[in-house]
């Protein structure tokens, strides 16, 4: 029996480095296609939370993160297959530079045979753009670059100088003039959250789409030969553990929004009922058996979080009842005794876990790790610019993807599991089901205690 498959045009948007305009271009292209009545499904390479929020608003469709290490080959394959059944076009935005990371953007594109366009900020260069593109195209023989998007192009003459030096088989698909009105606002962990600036983003999407449409890009790219995507039978046939009868309260507002849609989907597929609430604005929790406090920007809203003492009492009561609580990154900071923001103002937090959190400027921690939970290993990543001090002994540390040093600390107090790591639930559904059902032991002695420290940095 042949493997189920589906086909549609697809494009991978890559760049020589971060900061070239990949997200701005991908959002503009998605909006241009949407304006023409096309169904465009967008994916983001890697564990990013903020870009997918922007791309979902631009495309009007959910955006999933794809990472060959964190999610696995079969997961990525199944997501592409499902999207191709309804999409007129699939777009994949890369991460960092084309060949950066293990796995890299190039690895994902090569694995699924996706043609690539390179977005390059050409400010301050001309013919060198052609040399850089030739180098990218020739670095590996398993990728195929089908065009260049020259971003921040200064003039028609600038465009001509670039176009005349490109490899003969790689055309200049578009030259986008320098225009601050197209760029997306940023803050210390990346882009500003889409929900905070929806109207502003709409204006930027439409301006970008008009530029894209003037270059006739939607028609050019829709004419690309379709890519065939195959189902992953091992995903479709896998029996998921059950969370039937379990209601999970999920914190979701401007302070807590780093949530993989894939995580929500999995919890519901396992039978859990999800109830969203706002630690900023609500005075009570929804009726629930477990709690998820995801990452986000608690440091920006620390004063309001501290002032909501009714919510503090509600969560502390759930904690006192030994209900399962998962707190990731910003959720971890919220569970500490205090949080000191960038203005060096200290705010009272939940106090479920001893310790003090503090922001620390531009320096940060990031990288892929496996969380060694009591319930089983779950892959994820860390990305933060804060530290926690005075914390208890961890029960374990994350296992780094490529380095032997201990990763982020993992704490367990009663039913609370707290860590800087953001977990990708689909990597180990059985462990996640045990975590939220509270069926694993709530605490144990720390492992490798002689190597642990009391500061999480």
PDB file of C-alpha atoms in Angstrom, residues 23-151:
ATOM      1  CA  UNK A  23       9.999  37.518   9.037  1.00  0.00           C
ATOM      2  CA  UNK A  24       9.012  40.837   7.454  1.00  0.00           C
ATOM      3  CA  UNK A  25       9.190  39.304   3.980  1.00  0.00           C
ATOM      4  CA  UNK A  26       7.438  36.063   4.959  1.00  0.00           C
ATOM      5  CA  UNK A  27       4.589  37.981   6.599  1.00  0.00           C
ATOM      6  CA  UNK A  28       4.214  40.287   3.586  1.00  0.00           C
ATOM      7  CA  UNK A  29       4.186  37.359   1.169  1.00  0.00           C
ATOM      8  CA  UNK A  30       1.659  35.461   3.286  1.00  0.00           C
ATOM      9  CA  UNK A  31      -0.609  38.503   3.389  1.00  0.00           C
ATOM     10  CA  UNK A  32      -0.279  39.073  -0.381  1.00  0.00           C
ATOM     11  CA  UNK A  33      -1.296  35.474  -1.049  1.00  0.00           C
ATOM     12  CA  UNK A  34      -4.135  35.724   1.445  1.00  0.00           C
ATOM     13  CA  UNK A  35      -5.362  38.915  -0.221  1.00  0.00           C
ATOM     14  CA  UNK A  36      -5.642  36.944  -3.451  1.00  0.00           C
ATOM     15  CA  UNK A  37      -7.893  34.399  -1.755  1.00  0.00           C
ATOM     16  CA  UNK A  38      -5.211  31.757  -1.351  1.00  0.00           C
ATOM     17  CA  UNK A  39      -4.887  29.472   1.657  1.00  0.00           C
ATOM     18  CA  UNK A  40      -1.281  29.837   2.775  1.00  0.00           C
ATOM     19  CA  UNK A  41       0.140  27.709   5.579  1.00  0.00           C
ATOM     20  CA  UNK A  42       3.267  29.051   7.242  1.00  0.00           C
ATOM     21  CA  UNK A  43       5.771  27.147   9.373  1.00  0.00           C
ATOM     22  CA  UNK A  44       8.665  28.514  11.432  1.00  0.00           C
ATOM     23  CA  UNK A  45      11.974  26.688  11.722  1.00  0.00           C
ATOM     24  CA  UNK A  46      13.149  26.134  15.292  1.00  0.00           C
ATOM     25  CA  UNK A  47      11.562  26.839  18.675  1.00  0.00           C
ATOM     26  CA  UNK A  48      10.612  30.491  18.161  1.00  0.00           C
ATOM     27  CA  UNK A  49       7.395  31.761  19.814  1.00  0.00           C
ATOM     28  CA  UNK A  50       7.130  35.358  18.610  1.00  0.00           C
ATOM     29  CA  UNK A  51       7.570  35.049  14.840  1.00  0.00           C
ATOM     30  CA  UNK A  52       4.722  32.483  14.621  1.00  0.00           C
ATOM     31  CA  UNK A  53       2.346  34.929  16.344  1.00  0.00           C
ATOM     32  CA  UNK A  54       3.097  37.520  13.662  1.00  0.00           C
ATOM     33  CA  UNK A  55       2.925  35.013  10.812  1.00  0.00           C
ATOM     34  CA  UNK A  56      -0.382  33.599  12.047  1.00  0.00           C
ATOM     35  CA  UNK A  57      -1.935  37.060  11.965  1.00  0.00           C
ATOM     36  CA  UNK A  58      -0.514  37.747   8.504  1.00  0.00           C
ATOM     37  CA  UNK A  59      -1.686  34.445   7.012  1.00  0.00           C
ATOM     38  CA  UNK A  60      -4.932  33.962   8.939  1.00  0.00           C
ATOM     39  CA  UNK A  61      -3.890  30.371   9.609  1.00  0.00           C
ATOM     40  CA  UNK A  62      -2.221  28.596  12.561  1.00  0.00           C
ATOM     41  CA  UNK A  63       1.572  28.503  12.433  1.00  0.00           C
ATOM     42  CA  UNK A  64       3.560  25.525  13.733  1.00  0.00           C
ATOM     43  CA  UNK A  65       7.202  25.366  14.742  1.00  0.00           C
ATOM     44  CA  UNK A  66       9.267  22.676  13.030  1.00  0.00           C
ATOM     45  CA  UNK A  67      12.596  21.454  14.353  1.00  0.00           C
ATOM     46  CA  UNK A  68      14.135  18.158  13.321  1.00  0.00           C
ATOM     47  CA  UNK A  69      15.811  17.671  16.720  1.00  0.00           C
ATOM     48  CA  UNK A  70      13.120  18.927  19.071  1.00  0.00           C
ATOM     49  CA  UNK A  71      10.067  17.605  17.217  1.00  0.00           C
ATOM     50  CA  UNK A  72      11.567  14.818  15.124  1.00  0.00           C
ATOM     51  CA  UNK A  73      11.457  13.877  11.458  1.00  0.00           C
ATOM     52  CA  UNK A  74       8.104  12.066  11.603  1.00  0.00           C
ATOM     53  CA  UNK A  75       6.362  14.977  13.333  1.00  0.00           C
ATOM     54  CA  UNK A  76       7.613  17.466  10.735  1.00  0.00           C
ATOM     55  CA  UNK A  77       6.653  15.148   7.900  1.00  0.00           C
ATOM     56  CA  UNK A  78       3.108  14.697   9.206  1.00  0.00           C
ATOM     57  CA  UNK A  79       2.597  18.458   9.714  1.00  0.00           C
ATOM     58  CA  UNK A  80       3.661  19.187   6.131  1.00  0.00           C
ATOM     59  CA  UNK A  81       1.400  16.439   4.803  1.00  0.00           C
ATOM     60  CA  UNK A  82      -1.613  17.728   6.724  1.00  0.00           C
ATOM     61  CA  UNK A  83      -1.008  21.310   5.564  1.00  0.00           C
ATOM     62  CA  UNK A  84      -0.558  20.319   1.923  1.00  0.00           C
ATOM     63  CA  UNK A  85      -4.029  18.789   1.838  1.00  0.00           C
ATOM     64  CA  UNK A  86      -5.698  22.206   2.151  1.00  0.00           C
ATOM     65  CA  UNK A  87      -3.041  24.818   1.285  1.00  0.00           C
ATOM     66  CA  UNK A  88      -2.555  26.631  -1.989  1.00  0.00           C
ATOM     67  CA  UNK A  89       1.001  27.291  -0.844  1.00  0.00           C
ATOM     68  CA  UNK A  90       3.276  26.373   2.051  1.00  0.00           C
ATOM     69  CA  UNK A  91       5.854  28.851   3.335  1.00  0.00           C
ATOM     70  CA  UNK A  92       8.632  27.959   5.786  1.00  0.00           C
ATOM     71  CA  UNK A  93      10.603  30.716   7.473  1.00  0.00           C
ATOM     72  CA  UNK A  94      14.152  29.707   8.385  1.00  0.00           C
ATOM     73  CA  UNK A  95      16.052  30.512  11.568  1.00  0.00           C
ATOM     74  CA  UNK A  96      19.326  32.442  11.898  1.00  0.00           C
ATOM     75  CA  UNK A  97      21.641  31.936   8.922  1.00  0.00           C
ATOM     76  CA  UNK A  98      20.994  29.230   6.344  1.00  0.00           C
ATOM     77  CA  UNK A  99      23.605  26.812   7.692  1.00  0.00           C
ATOM     78  CA  UNK A 100      23.569  27.819  11.364  1.00  0.00           C
ATOM     79  CA  UNK A 101      22.630  25.321  14.063  1.00  0.00           C
ATOM     80  CA  UNK A 102      22.331  21.556  14.241  1.00  0.00           C
ATOM     81  CA  UNK A 103      19.944  20.907  12.612  1.00  0.00           C
ATOM     82  CA  UNK A 104      20.037  23.993  10.408  1.00  0.00           C
ATOM     83  CA  UNK A 105      17.500  25.624   8.126  1.00  0.00           C
ATOM     84  CA  UNK A 106      19.312  23.951   5.234  1.00  0.00           C
ATOM     85  CA  UNK A 107      18.821  20.556   6.882  1.00  0.00           C
ATOM     86  CA  UNK A 108      15.056  21.019   7.081  1.00  0.00           C
ATOM     87  CA  UNK A 109      14.795  22.305   3.507  1.00  0.00           C
ATOM     88  CA  UNK A 110      16.940  19.485   2.174  1.00  0.00           C
ATOM     89  CA  UNK A 111      15.059  16.806   4.100  1.00  0.00           C
ATOM     90  CA  UNK A 112      11.739  17.731   2.476  1.00  0.00           C
ATOM     91  CA  UNK A 113      12.967  18.955  -0.910  1.00  0.00           C
ATOM     92  CA  UNK A 114      11.866  22.560  -0.420  1.00  0.00           C
ATOM     93  CA  UNK A 115      13.074  25.168  -2.933  1.00  0.00           C
ATOM     94  CA  UNK A 116      14.582  28.194  -1.225  1.00  0.00           C
ATOM     95  CA  UNK A 117      14.683  31.943  -1.682  1.00  0.00           C
ATOM     96  CA  UNK A 118      17.339  33.952   0.118  1.00  0.00           C
ATOM     97  CA  UNK A 119      16.409  37.254   1.758  1.00  0.00           C
ATOM     98  CA  UNK A 120      19.505  39.449   1.956  1.00  0.00           C
ATOM     99  CA  UNK A 121      19.876  42.942   3.399  1.00  0.00           C
ATOM    100  CA  UNK A 122      21.925  44.572   0.647  1.00  0.00           C
ATOM    101  CA  UNK A 123      22.466  47.926   2.336  1.00  0.00           C
ATOM    102  CA  UNK A 124      26.134  48.813   1.968  1.00  0.00           C
ATOM    103  CA  UNK A 125      26.875  46.276  -0.768  1.00  0.00           C
ATOM    104  CA  UNK A 126      26.285  45.780  -4.475  1.00  0.00           C
ATOM    105  CA  UNK A 127      28.138  43.131  -6.506  1.00  0.00           C
ATOM    106  CA  UNK A 128      29.130  41.387  -3.275  1.00  0.00           C
ATOM    107  CA  UNK A 129      25.519  40.240  -2.966  1.00  0.00           C
ATOM    108  CA  UNK A 130      26.075  38.024  -5.990  1.00  0.00           C
ATOM    109  CA  UNK A 131      29.217  36.537  -4.466  1.00  0.00           C
ATOM    110  CA  UNK A 132      27.448  35.782  -1.205  1.00  0.00           C
ATOM    111  CA  UNK A 133      24.513  34.173  -2.982  1.00  0.00           C
ATOM    112  CA  UNK A 134      26.831  32.045  -5.125  1.00  0.00           C
ATOM    113  CA  UNK A 135      28.620  30.901  -1.973  1.00  0.00           C
ATOM    114  CA  UNK A 136      25.377  29.959  -0.236  1.00  0.00           C
ATOM    115  CA  UNK A 137      24.069  28.118  -3.304  1.00  0.00           C
ATOM    116  CA  UNK A 138      27.279  26.140  -3.771  1.00  0.00           C
ATOM    117  CA  UNK A 139      28.016  25.277  -0.162  1.00  0.00           C
ATOM    118  CA  UNK A 140      25.907  22.105  -0.241  1.00  0.00           C
ATOM    119  CA  UNK A 141      24.622  20.062  -3.159  1.00  0.00           C
ATOM    120  CA  UNK A 142      21.373  18.973  -1.476  1.00  0.00           C
ATOM    121  CA  UNK A 143      19.682  22.392  -1.450  1.00  0.00           C
ATOM    122  CA  UNK A 144      18.195  24.415  -4.298  1.00  0.00           C
ATOM    123  CA  UNK A 145      18.042  28.212  -4.223  1.00  0.00           C
ATOM    124  CA  UNK A 146      15.547  29.577  -6.751  1.00  0.00           C
ATOM    125  CA  UNK A 147      15.864  33.307  -6.193  1.00  0.00           C
ATOM    126  CA  UNK A 148      17.092  36.315  -4.237  1.00  0.00           C
ATOM    127  CA  UNK A 149      15.042  38.923  -2.383  1.00  0.00           C
ATOM    128  CA  UNK A 150      17.239  42.025  -2.143  1.00  0.00           C
ATOM    129  CA  UNK A 151      16.062  43.775   1.014  1.00  0.00           C
TER     130      UNK A 151
END
